[in-house]
CSV table of C-alpha atoms and ligand atoms in Angstrom, one decimal:
chain,number,residue,atom,x,y,z
B,6,MET,CA,0.0,0.0,0.0
B,7,SER,CA,1.4,3.4,-0.8
B,8,THR,CA,0.3,6.7,0.7
B,9,THR,CA,-2.4,8.6,-1.2
B,10,ARG,CA,-0.8,11.9,-2.0
B,11,PRO,CA,-3.4,14.5,-2.6
B,12,ASN,CA,-0.7,17.3,-2.9
B,13,LEU,CA,-2.6,19.9,-0.9
B,14,ASN,CA,0.7,21.5,-0.1
B,15,ARG,CA,0.0,21.2,3.6
B,16,LEU,CA,3.7,21.7,4.4
B,17,GLU,CA,4.5,24.4,1.8
B,18,ASN,CA,7.5,26.5,2.8
B,19,ARG,CA,8.1,24.2,5.9
B,20,VAL,CA,11.4,22.7,6.7
B,21,ALA,CA,11.5,19.2,8.3
B,22,ILE,CA,14.1,16.8,9.7
B,23,VAL,CA,13.2,13.1,9.7
B,24,THR,CA,15.5,10.9,11.8
B,25,GLY,CA,15.5,7.3,10.7
B,26,GLY,CA,14.4,8.7,7.4
B,27,ALA,CA,16.2,6.1,5.2
B,28,SER,CA,13.8,3.2,5.9
B,29,GLY,CA,10.3,2.2,6.8
B,30,ILE,CA,8.1,4.8,8.6
B,31,GLY,CA,10.7,7.5,8.2
B,32,ALA,CA,11.2,7.0,4.5
B,33,GLU,CA,7.5,7.0,3.8
B,34,THR,CA,7.2,10.2,5.9
B,35,VAL,CA,10.0,11.9,3.8
B,36,ARG,CA,8.1,11.1,0.6
B,37,LEU,CA,4.8,12.4,2.0
B,38,PHE,CA,6.3,15.6,3.5
B,39,ALA,CA,8.1,16.3,0.3
B,40,SER,CA,4.9,15.7,-1.8
B,41,GLU,CA,3.2,18.2,0.5
B,42,GLY,CA,5.7,21.0,-0.2
B,43,ALA,CA,8.2,20.6,2.6
B,44,SER,CA,12.0,20.7,2.3
B,45,VAL,CA,13.2,17.6,4.2
B,46,LEU,CA,16.5,16.5,5.6
B,47,ILE,CA,16.9,12.7,6.0
B,48,ALA,CA,19.0,12.2,9.1
B,49,ASP,CA,20.0,8.5,9.3
B,50,MET,CA,23.1,6.5,10.2
B,51,ASP,CA,22.4,4.4,7.1
B,52,GLU,CA,24.2,6.8,4.8
B,53,ASP,CA,23.7,4.8,1.6
B,54,GLY,CA,20.0,4.4,2.2
B,55,ALA,CA,19.6,8.1,3.0
B,56,ASN,CA,21.5,9.2,-0.1
B,57,ALA,CA,19.5,6.8,-2.3
B,58,LEU,CA,16.2,8.1,-1.1
B,59,ALA,CA,17.3,11.8,-1.4
B,60,SER,CA,18.4,11.0,-5.0
B,61,GLU,CA,14.7,10.4,-5.9
B,62,PHE,CA,14.1,14.2,-5.4
B,63,GLY,CA,15.6,17.5,-6.3
B,64,ASP,CA,17.0,20.2,-4.0
B,65,GLU,CA,14.0,19.9,-1.7
B,66,VAL,CA,15.3,16.7,-0.1
B,67,ALA,CA,18.8,16.2,1.3
B,68,ALA,CA,20.5,13.5,3.3
B,69,LEU,CA,23.0,13.6,6.2
B,70,LYS,CA,24.7,10.7,8.0
B,71,VAL,CA,23.5,11.1,11.6
B,72,ASP,CA,23.8,8.8,14.6
B,73,VAL,CA,21.0,10.1,16.9
B,74,THR,CA,23.0,9.0,20.0
B,75,ARG,CA,25.7,11.5,19.3
B,76,GLU,CA,24.9,15.1,20.3
B,77,GLU,CA,27.3,16.6,17.7
B,78,ASP,CA,25.5,14.7,14.9
B,79,VAL,CA,22.1,15.9,15.9
B,80,ALA,CA,23.3,19.4,16.3
B,81,ALA,CA,24.9,19.1,12.8
B,82,ALA,CA,21.6,18.0,11.3
B,83,VAL,CA,19.7,21.0,12.7
B,84,ALA,CA,22.5,23.3,11.5
B,85,GLU,CA,22.3,21.6,8.0
B,86,ALA,CA,18.6,22.1,7.7
B,87,THR,CA,18.6,25.7,8.9
B,88,ASP,CA,21.7,26.6,6.7
B,89,ARG,CA,20.1,25.1,3.6
B,90,TRP,CA,16.5,26.3,4.0
B,91,GLY,CA,16.5,29.0,6.7
B,92,SER,CA,14.3,27.5,9.4
B,93,LEU,CA,13.3,24.3,11.2
B,94,ASP,CA,9.5,23.8,11.4
B,95,VAL,CA,9.1,20.1,11.9
B,96,MET,CA,11.4,17.7,13.9
B,97,PHE,CA,10.4,14.1,13.5
B,98,ASN,CA,12.4,12.1,16.1
B,99,ASN,CA,11.7,8.7,14.6
B,100,ALA,CA,15.0,6.7,14.4
B,101,GLY,CA,14.8,3.4,16.3
B,102,PHE,CA,15.6,-0.3,16.5
B,103,GLY,CA,14.3,-3.3,18.5
B,104,GLY,CA,16.8,-2.9,21.3
B,105,ALA,CA,17.8,-5.6,23.8
B,106,LEU,CA,15.9,-8.9,23.5
B,107,GLY,CA,15.4,-11.8,26.0
B,108,PRO,CA,14.8,-12.3,29.7
B,109,ILE,CA,15.7,-9.6,32.2
B,110,ASP,CA,18.2,-11.8,34.1
B,111,THR,CA,20.4,-12.2,31.0
B,112,THR,CA,20.1,-8.6,29.7
B,113,SER,CA,23.5,-6.9,29.9
B,114,VAL,CA,24.1,-3.4,31.1
B,115,GLU,CA,25.7,-2.6,27.7
B,116,ASP,CA,22.6,-3.6,25.9
B,117,PHE,CA,20.5,-1.6,28.3
B,118,ASP,CA,22.7,1.5,27.6
B,119,ILE,CA,22.5,1.0,23.8
B,120,THR,CA,18.8,0.6,23.8
B,121,MET,CA,18.2,3.7,25.9
B,122,ASP,CA,20.8,5.7,24.0
B,123,VAL,CA,19.0,5.2,20.6
B,124,LEU,CA,15.4,5.2,21.8
B,125,VAL,CA,15.4,7.8,24.6
B,126,LYS,CA,18.6,9.8,24.3
B,127,GLY,CA,18.2,10.1,20.6
B,128,VAL,CA,14.7,11.6,21.0
B,129,PHE,CA,15.9,13.9,23.8
B,130,LEU,CA,18.7,15.2,21.6
B,131,GLY,CA,16.4,15.8,18.7
B,132,ILE,CA,14.0,17.8,20.9
B,133,LYS,CA,16.8,19.7,22.6
B,134,HIS,CA,18.4,20.9,19.3
B,135,ALA,CA,15.2,21.6,17.6
B,136,ALA,CA,14.1,23.7,20.5
B,137,LYS,CA,17.2,25.8,20.2
B,138,VAL,CA,16.0,26.9,16.8
B,139,MET,CA,12.2,26.8,17.3
B,140,LYS,CA,12.2,28.9,20.5
B,141,PRO,CA,13.5,32.0,18.8
B,142,GLN,CA,11.2,31.3,15.9
B,143,GLY,CA,8.3,31.1,18.2
B,144,SER,CA,6.9,28.1,16.3
B,145,GLY,CA,7.4,24.5,15.4
B,146,SER,CA,6.1,21.0,15.6
B,147,ILE,CA,8.1,18.2,17.2
B,148,ILE,CA,6.9,14.7,16.7
B,149,ASN,CA,8.4,11.6,18.5
B,150,THR,CA,7.8,8.0,17.4
B,151,ALA,CA,6.8,6.0,20.5
B,152,SER,CA,4.8,2.8,20.3
B,153,VAL,CA,1.8,1.1,21.7
B,154,ALA,CA,4.4,-0.9,23.6
B,155,GLY,CA,5.0,2.3,25.6
B,156,LEU,CA,1.4,2.4,26.7
B,157,GLN,CA,0.8,-1.3,27.6
B,158,ALA,CA,3.1,-4.1,28.7
B,159,GLY,CA,3.3,-7.3,26.7
B,160,TYR,CA,3.8,-6.0,23.1
B,161,SER,CA,7.6,-5.8,22.9
B,162,PRO,CA,10.8,-6.6,24.8
B,163,HIS,CA,11.3,-5.1,28.3
B,164,LEU,CA,13.7,-2.3,27.4
B,165,TYR,CA,12.0,-1.3,24.1
B,166,SER,CA,8.7,-1.0,26.0
B,167,VAL,CA,10.3,1.1,28.8
B,168,ALA,CA,12.1,3.3,26.4
B,169,LYS,CA,8.9,4.0,24.5
B,170,ALA,CA,7.0,4.8,27.7
B,171,ALA,CA,9.8,7.3,28.5
B,172,VAL,CA,9.3,8.9,25.0
B,173,ILE,CA,5.6,9.4,25.7
B,174,HIS,CA,6.3,11.0,29.1
B,175,LEU,CA,9.1,13.2,27.7
B,176,THR,CA,6.7,14.3,25.0
B,177,LYS,CA,4.2,15.4,27.6
B,178,THR,CA,6.7,17.1,30.0
B,179,VAL,CA,8.4,19.0,27.1
B,180,ALA,CA,5.1,20.0,25.5
B,181,LEU,CA,4.2,21.9,28.8
B,182,GLU,CA,7.4,23.9,28.5
B,183,LEU,CA,7.6,24.5,24.8
B,184,GLY,CA,3.9,25.3,24.4
B,185,GLU,CA,4.7,28.6,26.0
B,186,ASN,CA,7.1,29.3,23.0
B,187,GLY,CA,4.5,28.4,20.4
B,188,ILE,CA,6.0,24.9,19.8
B,189,ARG,CA,3.8,21.8,19.8
B,190,VAL,CA,5.2,18.4,20.9
B,191,ASN,CA,3.4,15.2,20.2
B,192,ALA,CA,4.1,11.4,20.0
B,193,ILE,CA,2.8,8.7,17.7
B,194,CYS,CA,2.2,5.3,19.0
B,195,PRO,CA,2.2,2.8,16.1
B,196,GLY,CA,1.0,-0.7,16.4
B,197,ILE,CA,2.6,-3.4,14.2
B,198,ILE,CA,3.8,-1.7,11.0
B,199,ALA,CA,5.3,-3.6,8.0
B,200,THR,CA,8.9,-2.4,8.2
B,201,PRO,CA,12.3,-4.0,8.5
B,202,LEU,CA,12.2,-3.3,12.2
B,203,ALA,CA,9.0,-5.4,12.7
B,204,ALA,CA,10.5,-8.1,10.5
B,205,GLY,CA,13.4,-8.3,12.9
B,206,ARG,CA,16.2,-7.3,10.5
B,207,PRO,CA,17.3,-4.2,8.5
B,208,GLY,CA,17.2,-4.4,4.7
B,209,VAL,CA,14.6,-7.1,4.6
B,210,SER,CA,13.1,-7.8,1.2
B,211,ASP,CA,9.7,-6.6,0.0
B,212,SER,CA,8.5,-10.2,-0.5
B,213,HIS,CA,9.4,-11.0,3.2
B,214,LEU,CA,7.4,-7.9,4.3
B,215,GLU,CA,4.5,-9.2,2.2
B,216,LYS,CA,4.7,-12.6,4.0
B,217,LEU,CA,4.8,-10.8,7.3
B,218,LYS,CA,1.7,-8.8,6.4
B,219,SER,CA,-0.4,-11.8,5.5
B,220,ALA,CA,0.9,-13.9,8.5
B,221,LEU,CA,0.1,-11.2,11.0
B,222,GLY,CA,-2.8,-9.5,9.3
B,223,ARG,CA,-5.4,-12.2,10.0
B,224,SER,CA,-5.2,-11.7,13.7
B,225,GLN,CA,-5.7,-8.0,13.6
B,226,VAL,CA,-9.0,-6.1,14.2
B,227,LEU,CA,-9.0,-4.5,10.8
B,228,GLY,CA,-7.6,-7.6,9.1
B,229,ARG,CA,-4.2,-6.1,8.3
B,230,ILE,CA,-1.1,-4.8,10.0
B,231,GLY,CA,-0.1,-1.2,9.4
B,232,ASP,CA,1.7,0.2,6.5
B,233,PRO,CA,4.4,2.9,6.9
B,234,SER,CA,2.0,5.3,5.2
B,235,ASP,CA,-0.5,4.9,8.0
B,236,ILE,CA,2.1,6.5,10.3
B,237,ALA,CA,3.3,9.0,7.8
B,238,MET,CA,-0.3,10.3,7.5
B,239,ALA,CA,-0.4,10.8,11.3
B,240,ALA,CA,2.9,12.6,11.2
B,241,LEU,CA,1.6,14.9,8.4
B,242,TRP,CA,-1.4,15.8,10.5
B,243,LEU,CA,0.7,16.5,13.6
B,244,ALA,CA,3.2,18.5,11.5
B,245,GLY,CA,0.7,20.7,9.7
B,246,ASP,CA,-1.9,23.3,10.5
B,247,GLU,CA,-4.8,20.9,10.9
B,248,SER,CA,-3.6,20.0,14.4
B,249,THR,CA,-2.6,23.4,15.8
B,250,PHE,CA,-4.6,22.9,19.0
B,251,VAL,CA,-2.9,19.5,19.7
B,252,THR,CA,0.1,19.2,22.0
B,253,GLY,CA,1.3,16.8,24.7
B,254,HIS,CA,-0.7,14.1,22.9
B,255,ALA,CA,0.2,10.4,22.2
B,256,GLN,CA,-1.6,9.5,19.0
B,257,VAL,CA,-2.3,5.8,18.8
B,258,VAL,CA,-2.3,4.4,15.2
B,259,ASP,CA,-2.6,0.7,15.6
B,260,GLY,CA,-5.6,-0.6,13.8
B,261,GLY,CA,-7.4,-1.2,17.1
B,262,ALA,CA,-4.7,-3.4,18.7
B,263,ALA,CA,-4.4,-1.5,21.9
B,264,ALA,CA,-8.2,-1.5,22.4
B,265,GLY,CA,-8.2,-5.3,23.1
B,266,ARG,CA,-8.8,-8.6,21.5
B,267,LYS,CA,-10.7,-8.7,18.2
B,268,TRP,CA,-14.4,-9.6,18.7
B,269,SER,CA,-14.2,-13.0,17.0
B,270,LYS,CA,-11.4,-14.1,19.3
B,271,GLN,CA,-13.0,-13.0,22.6
B,272,GLY,CA,-14.8,-16.2,23.7
B,273,GLU,CA,-17.9,-18.3,23.2
B,274,TRP,CA,-20.3,-15.6,24.5
B,275,ILE,CA,-20.1,-13.9,21.1
B,276,THR,CA,-22.1,-16.7,19.5
B,277,ALA,CA,-24.2,-17.6,22.5
B,278,GLU,CA,-27.9,-17.3,21.8
B,279,ARG,CA,-29.4,-17.9,25.3
B,280,PRO,CA,-31.0,-14.8,26.8
B,281,ILE,CA,-29.0,-12.9,29.3
B,282,LYS,CA,-29.8,-13.7,33.0
B,283,MET,CA,-29.7,-10.7,35.2
B,284,TYR,CA,-31.3,-9.4,38.3
B,285,ARG,CA,-34.4,-7.5,37.5
B,286,PRO,CA,-36.1,-5.3,40.1
B,287,GLU,CA,-39.8,-6.3,40.8
B,288,GLY,CA,-42.1,-5.0,38.1
B,289,ARG,CA,-39.5,-4.7,35.3
Z,330,LIG,N1,7.5,-1.2,12.7
Z,330,LIG,C1,6.8,-1.3,13.8
Z,330,LIG,O1,6.0,-2.2,14.0
Z,330,LIG,C2,6.9,-0.2,14.8
Z,330,LIG,C3,6.0,-0.2,15.8
Z,330,LIG,C4,6.0,0.8,16.8
Z,330,LIG,C5,7.0,1.8,16.8
Z,330,LIG,N2,8.0,1.7,15.8
Z,330,LIG,C6,9.0,2.8,15.8
Z,330,LIG,O2,9.0,3.4,14.5
Z,330,LIG,C7,10.3,4.0,14.3
Z,330,LIG,C8,10.8,3.7,12.9
Z,330,LIG,O3,11.0,2.3,12.8
Z,330,LIG,P1,10.6,1.5,11.5
Z,330,LIG,O4,9.7,0.5,11.9
Z,330,LIG,O5,10.4,2.4,10.4
Z,330,LIG,O6,12.0,0.7,11.3
Z,330,LIG,P2,13.1,0.7,10.2
Z,330,LIG,O7,14.1,-0.3,10.6
Z,330,LIG,O8,12.5,0.5,8.8
Z,330,LIG,O9,13.7,2.2,10.2
Z,330,LIG,C9,14.5,2.6,11.3
Z,330,LIG,C10,15.5,3.6,10.8
Z,330,LIG,O10,16.2,4.2,11.9
Z,330,LIG,C11,17.6,4.2,11.6
Z,330,LIG,N3,18.4,4.2,12.8
Z,330,LIG,C12,18.5,3.3,13.7
Z,330,LIG,N4,19.3,3.6,14.7
Z,330,LIG,C13,19.8,4.9,14.4
Z,330,LIG,C14,20.6,5.8,15.0
Z,330,LIG,N5,21.3,5.5,16.1
Z,330,LIG,N6,20.8,7.0,14.4
Z,330,LIG,C15,20.2,7.3,13.2
Z,330,LIG,N7,19.4,6.5,12.6
Z,330,LIG,C16,19.2,5.3,13.2
Z,330,LIG,C17,17.9,3.0,10.7
Z,330,LIG,O11,19.1,3.1,10.0
Z,330,LIG,C18,16.6,2.9,9.9
Z,330,LIG,O12,16.8,3.7,8.7
Z,330,LIG,C19,11.2,3.5,15.4
Z,330,LIG,O13,11.3,4.4,16.5
Z,330,LIG,C20,10.4,2.3,16.0
Z,330,LIG,O14,10.7,2.0,17.3
Z,330,LIG,C21,7.9,0.8,14.8
């Protein structure tokens, strides 16, 4: 599925940075933002992937090798965007990976640190350096990719879930500060989205992703898992003027997964025909 691109120029004259923009959700967001008139900097540690995507466009899309765990890299990305295009209107802190896997008693401190560095410190640095530019501007939209795993236990590994919960809370605390400077800060909580991350390895083939979609889709409320375009559309809404009264919000985009089990999997009561038995007051 690809994003419908109505080209309403909803981000005309806006400048955006998309971290993790070389693949999956980030790449689809780069395409959508550019089609809506934005200038976009792809900030990703996958230099080849970022350059390849940028080469699909003209001067309105550029790429920079950025490791979001390194403050100098994130600062350089913000400087690159503002030097090229004169402002920074949208910061999409989206880079991520699956983090440490396995039981808690075998999780190493090193894996804990790497997971938190990418998923929490990376978002913190993106917010921090975007704020340095957006505060004097008096405007901006910061969007952080969290996860339904940050809202509810049992969706993902321990540290990924904890990191995403931290992203949601950081979104809210910072929204309260930066709202006074005209800057909105929101998170998106995707459910399962067909990307290399969900497939468990970078650079996975499209045919493998198609298999993943059909294997997991049947168990989902809407009969499918998410497409990167589902999240890109949410990011577009949060980036643009249709959401100017929205801040400190964690937008769930999960096809109903966090609402609970799909109806047909809930138990035998869904087909039971016997009349309900309940206490009825006299006379009713
Ligand atoms: N796919 C899902 O099911 C799902 C669900 C919930 C949340 N998310 C979140 O969505 C975001 C995007 O993931 P995706 O599914 O598109 O995965 P993806 O693997 O397709 O893309 C992730 C991108 O982030 C980049 N990246 C990783 N570490 C980085 C670093 N230190 N610095 C810079 N770039 C780095 C990778 O190179 C890659 O291009 C992540 O934050 C992920 O946790 C994904």
